């Protein structure tokens, strides 16, 4: 019998350096970006609903809603930005569930790659897709009469805050996708929390006009503070309080759901 | 150290299902081991343990001397896995799939580019290499999947039912590729439901049934375990089949198996010549017309039936559904 070391000369203990981990993340991100570019219909599907909501509130309901101190179009459009990235993030759940079912996750887990790369590569690609969806909705907003009233820097910070919040939620959706495993269920499971957070917030109407029992929740939840901060960044006015709360929410959401997702990924089976 | 794969008392259960029941075996470097068993035997579970995808409840497994749990990354860097279903990205091209896997094996860019091109050519996919996989046929996907598992030039290859669902031509092609790899020194563990495949490719065959090893050895050793030959009877008229079975059943060393599509009865026997004459006489007395009557060496199918009491091909082994639905 030939000695293993002769017949299997390549065997040595494999280690993962940070450089290799970054390279793995880059490889997976590129793969996911290719998939996004090759299924543009998914990007468009994720902006259909924000578009409809925007048109509904801008043209049908705006006469009935009065928000003091701000034109309603400037009130509603930042909320639609947020909705676009929140809905866009659902594709994260869908895509991971699809990868699980197709056995791609098994393939990745059988390779010596960084464990975090599948999820990091997923969420990084999804930021790019979200940025694309956001660019579309910004143009739409400008078309229906929305205007930025603050400095360029503040407005860019506002868009950045939207993307950061969207990114935080891709980690929520990553956990959902890995937990439910089935693409259809993943979408259903992902839409519910998003729906509650978005509609029970200051996104569409001021919190003060919501039913009293809902107000304590609505005033303090992440979508409300984020949309308030984004509006302030676009319009001018005091922003710091909402801004740091929104950033804190985003960071906390990333940390919590990153840990949950990594744990689910480690045990993931189709 | 000559064992490329060592499996030591590995057990795994899923709820009430015992998928693996204290399974132990070794695979020598440069040899081919076939795990032969019907659907649900535990083949995929064992492959998943060896590829670090699944942690066993108890027992140890080593690949190249490394422990699947403690040295998972090292094992991943030296194995290639082609799963039961082709796991390639539909939206990427064949080449992009291979290059991604090469990158994730931590090969240098130049190296994985070259190897991707070589692998495409080797698997006769060169002309389709830059098309998206969604345009590929089933056979092409399997070949691409195998190509992906070879990108790292792994010394140990694990193939889970590599040819299930392929047409005979593509199957033969794949057998050829596997034989080439073995000639180059690769150690292969493959699972299969096909006797023919195990017999064709494997040095050692392990018969897996309901999570435990029912028998193991070379195909000749397994056939010898049966301790004899097989009497084959083919009746002219299918209506005579049951009568023929009842006439000859007592002559065999194990219970007979019928193959109604072929009007055939197969009976394991120890004393071939005597049984042949006795069977011929008995069937003649009954007036049963025969197309064929003879003694032959057992096939692995016969062996499997004798060892496990049921056939290895999946269609025969699906447990009857309990809520009896007759049609
Ligand atoms: N993830 C799982 N959860 C529950 N049961 C499983 C799981 N994987 C396999 N099993 C069960 O374990 C047994 C062995 O399965 P498997 O290893 O896939 O068999 P094979 O590959 O030989 O067809 C089967 O009864 C199967 O239903
Ligand atoms: Mg299987």
Coordinates of N, CA, C and O in Angstrom, one line a residue, chain B residues 52-160:
Chain B
X52 N -18.7 16.6 6.3 CA -18.8 17.6 7.4 C -20.2 18.3 7.4 O -20.3 19.3 8.1
X53 N -21.1 17.9 6.6 CA -22.4 18.6 6.6 C -23.3 18.2 7.7 O -24.3 18.9 8.0
X54 N -23.0 17.1 8.3 CA -23.9 16.5 9.3 C -23.1 16.0 10.5 O -22.1 15.2 10.2
X55 N -23.4 16.3 11.7 CA -22.7 15.8 12.8 C -23.4 14.5 13.3 O -24.5 14.5 13.6
X56 N -22.6 13.4 13.4 CA -23.2 12.1 13.8 C -23.6 12.2 15.3 O -23.0 13.0 16.1
X57 N -24.6 11.4 15.7 CA -24.9 11.3 17.1 C -23.8 10.7 17.9 O -23.6 11.1 19.1
X58 N -23.2 9.7 17.4 CA -22.0 9.1 18.1 C -21.1 8.4 17.0 O -21.5 8.3 15.9
X59 N -19.9 8.1 17.5 CA -19.0 7.5 16.6 C -18.1 8.6 15.9 O -18.2 9.8 16.2
X60 N -17.1 8.1 15.2 CA -16.1 9.0 14.6 C -15.9 8.7 13.2 O -16.1 7.5 12.7
X61 N -15.6 9.7 12.4 CA -15.2 9.5 11.0 C -14.0 10.3 10.7 O -13.9 11.4 11.2
X62 N -13.1 9.7 9.9 CA -11.9 10.4 9.5 C -11.7 10.3 8.0 O -12.0 9.3 7.4
X63 N -11.2 11.4 7.5 CA -10.9 11.4 6.0 C -9.4 11.8 6.0 O -9.1 12.9 6.5
X64 N -8.6 11.0 5.3 CA -7.2 11.4 5.3 C -6.5 11.5 6.6 O -5.6 12.2 6.8
X65 N -7.1 10.8 7.6 CA -6.6 10.9 9.0 C -7.1 12.1 9.8 O -6.8 12.2 11.0
X66 N -7.9 12.9 9.2 CA -8.5 14.1 9.9 C -9.9 13.8 10.3 O -10.7 13.2 9.6
X67 N -10.2 14.3 11.5 CA -11.5 14.1 12.1 C -12.6 15.0 11.5 O -12.3 16.2 11.4
X68 N -13.7 14.4 11.1 CA -14.7 15.3 10.4 C -15.2 16.4 11.2 O -15.7 17.4 10.7
X69 N -15.2 16.2 12.5 CA -15.8 17.3 13.3 C -14.7 18.3 13.7 O -14.9 19.5 13.7
X70 N -13.5 17.8 14.1 CA -12.5 18.7 14.6 C -11.7 19.4 13.5 O -11.3 20.5 13.7
X71 N -11.5 18.7 12.4 CA -10.7 19.3 11.3 C -11.6 19.5 10.1 O -11.1 19.2 8.9
X72 N -12.8 20.1 10.3 CA -13.7 20.1 9.1 C -13.1 20.9 8.0 O -13.3 20.5 6.8
X73 N -12.4 22.0 8.2 CA -12.0 22.8 7.1 C -10.9 22.1 6.3 O -10.9 22.1 5.1
X74 N -10.0 21.4 7.0 CA -9.0 20.6 6.3 C -9.7 19.5 5.4 O -9.3 19.3 4.2
X75 N -10.7 18.9 6.0 CA -11.4 17.8 5.2 C -12.0 18.5 4.0 O -12.0 17.9 2.8
X76 N -12.7 19.6 4.2 CA -13.3 20.3 3.0 C -12.3 20.6 1.9 O -12.7 20.7 0.8
X77 N -11.1 20.9 2.3 CA -10.1 21.3 1.3 C -9.6 20.1 0.5 O -8.9 20.2 -0.5
X78 N -9.9 18.9 1.0 CA -9.3 17.7 0.3 C -10.4 16.8 -0.2 O -10.0 15.7 -0.7
X79 N -11.6 17.1 -0.1 CA -12.6 16.2 -0.7 C -13.3 17.0 -1.8 O -13.3 18.2 -1.9
X80 N -13.9 16.1 -2.7 CA -14.8 16.7 -3.7 C -16.1 16.0 -3.5 O -16.2 14.8 -3.2
X81 N -17.2 16.7 -3.6 CA -18.6 16.1 -3.4 C -19.4 16.4 -4.6 O -19.6 17.5 -5.0
X82 N -20.0 15.3 -5.1 CA -21.1 15.5 -6.0 C -22.3 14.8 -5.4 O -22.3 13.6 -5.2
X83 N -23.3 15.7 -5.1 CA -24.4 15.2 -4.4 C -25.4 14.4 -5.3 O -25.2 14.2 -6.5
X84 N -26.5 14.0 -4.6 CA -27.5 13.2 -5.3 C -28.2 14.0 -6.4 O -28.6 13.4 -7.4
X85 N -28.3 15.3 -6.2 CA -28.9 16.1 -7.2 C -27.8 17.2 -7.6 O -27.0 17.6 -6.7
X86 N -27.7 17.5 -8.9 CA -26.7 18.4 -9.3 C -26.9 19.7 -8.6 O -28.0 20.3 -8.7
X87 N -25.9 20.2 -7.9 CA -26.0 21.5 -7.2 C -25.1 22.5 -7.9 O -24.0 22.8 -7.5
X88 N -25.7 23.0 -9.0 CA -25.0 24.0 -9.8 C -26.0 25.2 -9.9 O -27.2 25.0 -9.8
X89 N -25.4 26.4 -10.1 CA -26.2 27.6 -10.2 C -26.8 27.8 -11.6 O -26.1 27.9 -12.5
X90 N -28.1 27.7 -11.6 CA -28.8 27.8 -12.9 C -28.6 29.0 -13.7 O -28.6 29.1 -14.9
X91 N -28.4 30.1 -13.0 CA -28.3 31.4 -13.6 C -26.8 31.8 -14.0 O -26.6 32.7 -14.7
X92 N -25.9 31.0 -13.5 CA -24.5 31.2 -13.9 C -24.2 30.3 -15.1 O -24.9 29.3 -15.4
X93 N -23.1 30.7 -15.8 CA -22.7 29.8 -16.9 C -21.9 28.6 -16.3 O -21.6 28.7 -15.1
X94 N -21.7 27.6 -17.1 CA -20.9 26.5 -16.6 C -19.6 26.9 -16.1 O -19.1 26.5 -15.0
X95 N -18.9 27.8 -16.9 CA -17.6 28.3 -16.5 C -17.7 29.0 -15.2 O -16.8 28.9 -14.3
X96 N -18.6 29.9 -15.1 CA -18.8 30.7 -13.8 C -19.0 29.9 -12.6 O -18.4 30.1 -11.6
X97 N -19.8 28.8 -12.8 CA -19.9 27.9 -11.7 C -18.6 27.3 -11.2 O -18.3 27.2 -10.1
X98 N -17.8 26.8 -12.2 CA -16.6 26.1 -11.9 C -15.6 27.1 -11.3 O -14.9 26.8 -10.3
X99 N -15.5 28.3 -11.8 CA -14.6 29.3 -11.3 C -14.9 29.7 -9.9 O -14.1 29.9 -9.0
X100 N -16.2 29.8 -9.6 CA -16.7 30.2 -8.2 C -16.2 29.1 -7.3 O -15.6 29.4 -6.2
X101 N -16.4 27.8 -7.6 CA -16.0 26.7 -6.7 C -14.5 26.7 -6.6 O -14.0 26.6 -5.5
X102 N -13.8 27.0 -7.7 CA -12.3 27.1 -7.6 C -11.9 28.2 -6.6 O -11.0 28.0 -5.8
X103 N -12.5 29.3 -6.7 CA -12.2 30.4 -5.8 C -12.4 30.0 -4.4 O -11.6 30.3 -3.5
X104 N -13.5 29.3 -4.2 CA -13.9 29.0 -2.8 C -13.0 27.8 -2.3 O -13.0 27.5 -1.1
X105 N -12.4 27.1 -3.2 CA -11.3 26.1 -2.8 C -10.0 26.8 -2.4 O -9.0 26.2 -2.1
X106 N -10.0 28.2 -2.6 CA -8.9 29.0 -2.3 C -7.7 28.8 -3.3 O -6.6 28.8 -2.9
X107 N -8.1 28.5 -4.5 CA -7.0 28.4 -5.6 C -6.8 29.8 -6.1 O -7.6 30.7 -6.0
X108 N -5.5 30.0 -6.6 CA -5.2 31.3 -7.3 C -6.1 31.4 -8.5 O -6.5 30.5 -9.2
X109 N -6.3 32.7 -8.9 CA -7.2 33.0 -10.0 C -6.7 32.3 -11.3 O -7.5 31.7 -12.0
X110 N -5.4 32.4 -11.6 CA -4.9 31.8 -12.8 C -5.2 30.3 -12.8 O -5.6 29.7 -13.8
X111 N -5.0 29.7 -11.7 CA -5.1 28.2 -11.5 C -6.6 27.8 -11.7 O -6.9 26.9 -12.5
X112 N -7.5 28.5 -11.1 CA -8.9 28.0 -11.2 C -9.4 28.3 -12.6 O -10.3 27.6 -13.1
X113 N -8.9 29.3 -13.3 CA -9.3 29.6 -14.6 C -8.9 28.4 -15.5 O -9.7 27.9 -16.3
X114 N -7.6 28.1 -15.4 CA -7.1 27.0 -16.2 C -7.9 25.7 -15.9 O -8.3 25.0 -16.8
X115 N -8.0 25.4 -14.6 CA -8.7 24.2 -14.3 C -10.2 24.1 -14.7 O -10.7 23.1 -15.1
X116 N -10.8 25.3 -14.7 CA -12.2 25.3 -15.1 C -12.3 25.0 -16.6 O -13.1 24.2 -17.0
X117 N -11.4 25.6 -17.4 CA -11.3 25.3 -18.8 C -11.0 23.8 -19.0 O -11.7 23.1 -19.8
X118 N -10.1 23.3 -18.3 CA -9.7 21.8 -18.5 C -10.9 20.9 -18.1 O -11.2 20.0 -18.8
X119 N -11.6 21.3 -17.0 CA -12.7 20.5 -16.6 C -13.8 20.5 -17.6 O -14.5 19.5 -17.9
X120 N -14.1 21.7 -18.2 CA -15.1 21.8 -19.2 C -14.8 20.9 -20.4 O -15.7 20.2 -20.9
X121 N -13.5 20.9 -20.8 CA -13.2 20.1 -21.9 C -13.3 18.6 -21.6 O -13.8 17.8 -22.3
X122 N -12.8 18.3 -20.4 CA -12.8 16.9 -20.0 C -14.2 16.3 -19.9 O -14.5 15.2 -20.2
X123 N -15.2 17.1 -19.5 CA -16.6 16.7 -19.3 C -17.4 17.0 -20.6 O -18.6 17.0 -20.6
X124 N -16.7 17.2 -21.7 CA -17.4 17.5 -23.0 C -18.4 18.7 -22.8 O -19.5 18.6 -23.4
X125 N -18.0 19.7 -22.1 CA -18.9 20.8 -21.9 C -18.3 22.1 -22.5 O -18.8 23.2 -22.3
X126 N -17.2 22.0 -23.2 CA -16.4 23.2 -23.6 C -17.3 24.1 -24.5 O -17.3 25.3 -24.3
X127 N -18.1 23.5 -25.4 CA -18.9 24.4 -26.3 C -20.1 25.1 -25.5 O -20.6 26.1 -26.0
X128 N -20.5 24.4 -24.4 CA -21.6 25.0 -23.7 C -21.1 25.8 -22.5 O -21.9 26.3 -21.7
X129 N -19.8 25.9 -22.3 CA -19.2 26.5 -21.1 C -19.7 27.9 -20.8 O -19.8 28.3 -19.6
X130 N -20.0 28.7 -21.8 CA -20.4 30.1 -21.6 C -21.9 30.3 -21.7 O -22.4 31.4 -21.8
X131 N -22.6 29.2 -21.7 CA -24.1 29.3 -21.6 C -24.6 29.1 -20.2 O -24.0 28.4 -19.4
X132 N -25.7 29.8 -19.8 CA -26.3 29.6 -18.5 C -26.7 28.2 -18.3 O -27.2 27.5 -19.2
X133 N -26.5 27.7 -17.1 CA -26.8 26.3 -16.8 C -28.3 25.9 -17.0 O -28.6 24.8 -17.3
X134 N -29.2 26.9 -17.0 CA -30.6 26.6 -17.1 C -30.9 26.1 -18.5 O -31.9 25.5 -18.8
X135 N -29.9 26.3 -19.5 CA -30.1 25.7 -20.8 C -29.6 24.3 -20.9 O -29.7 23.7 -22.0
X136 N -28.9 23.8 -19.8 CA -28.3 22.5 -19.9 C -29.3 21.3 -19.8 O -30.3 21.5 -19.1
X137 N -29.0 20.2 -20.3 CA -29.8 19.0 -20.1 C -29.4 18.4 -18.7 O -28.4 18.8 -18.1
X138 N -30.2 17.4 -18.3 CA -29.9 16.7 -17.0 C -28.5 16.1 -17.0 O -27.8 16.3 -16.0
X139 N -28.1 15.5 -18.1 CA -26.8 14.9 -18.1 C -25.7 15.9 -18.1 O -24.7 15.7 -17.4
X140 N -25.9 17.0 -18.7 CA -24.9 18.1 -18.7 C -24.7 18.6 -17.3 O -23.6 18.9 -16.9
X141 N -25.8 18.8 -16.6 CA -25.7 19.3 -15.2 C -25.0 18.4 -14.4 O -24.1 18.8 -13.5
X142 N -25.2 17.1 -14.5 CA -24.5 16.1 -13.7 C -23.0 16.2 -14.0 O -22.2 16.1 -13.1
X143 N -22.7 16.3 -15.3 CA -21.3 16.4 -15.6 C -20.6 17.7 -15.1 O -19.5 17.7 -14.6
X144 N -21.4 18.8 -15.1 CA -20.9 20.0 -14.6 C -20.7 19.9 -13.1 O -19.7 20.4 -12.5
X145 N -21.6 19.2 -12.4 CA -21.6 19.0 -11.0 C -20.3 18.2 -10.6 O -19.6 18.6 -9.7
X146 N -20.1 17.2 -11.4 CA -18.9 16.4 -11.2 C -17.6 17.2 -11.4 O -16.6 17.2 -10.7
X147 N -17.7 18.0 -12.5 CA -16.5 18.9 -12.8 C -16.2 19.8 -11.7 O -15.1 20.0 -11.3
X148 N -17.3 20.4 -11.1 CA -17.1 21.3 -9.9 C -16.5 20.6 -8.8 O -15.6 21.1 -8.1
X149 N -16.8 19.3 -8.6 CA -16.2 18.6 -7.4 C -14.8 18.3 -7.7 O -14.0 17.8 -6.8
X150 N -14.3 18.4 -8.9 CA -12.9 18.0 -9.3 C -12.0 19.2 -9.3 O -10.8 19.1 -9.5
X151 N -12.6 20.4 -9.3 CA -11.8 21.7 -9.5 C -10.6 21.7 -8.5 O -9.5 22.2 -8.8
X152 N -10.8 21.3 -7.3 CA -9.8 21.3 -6.2 C -8.8 20.2 -6.4 O -7.9 20.0 -5.5
X153 N -9.0 19.4 -7.4 CA -8.2 18.1 -7.6 C -8.1 17.4 -6.2 O -7.0 17.1 -5.7
X154 N -9.3 17.0 -5.7 CA -9.3 16.4 -4.4 C -8.8 15.0 -4.4 O -9.1 14.2 -5.4
X155 N -8.0 14.6 -3.4 CA -7.6 13.2 -3.4 C -8.7 12.2 -3.0 O -8.6 11.0 -3.3
X156 N -9.7 12.7 -2.4 CA -10.9 11.9 -2.0 C -12.1 12.4 -2.6 O -12.5 13.6 -2.4
X157 N -12.9 11.6 -3.3 CA -14.1 12.0 -4.0 C -15.3 11.2 -3.4 O -15.2 10.0 -3.3
X158 N -16.3 12.0 -3.1 CA -17.6 11.3 -2.6 C -18.7 11.6 -3.6 O -19.0 12.8 -3.8
X159 N -19.3 10.6 -4.1 CA -20.3 10.7 -5.1 C -21.6 10.0 -4.6 O -21.6 8.8 -4.4
X160 N -22.6 10.8 -4.4 CA -23.9 10.3 -4.0 C -24.8 10.0 -5.1 O -25.3 10.9 -5.8

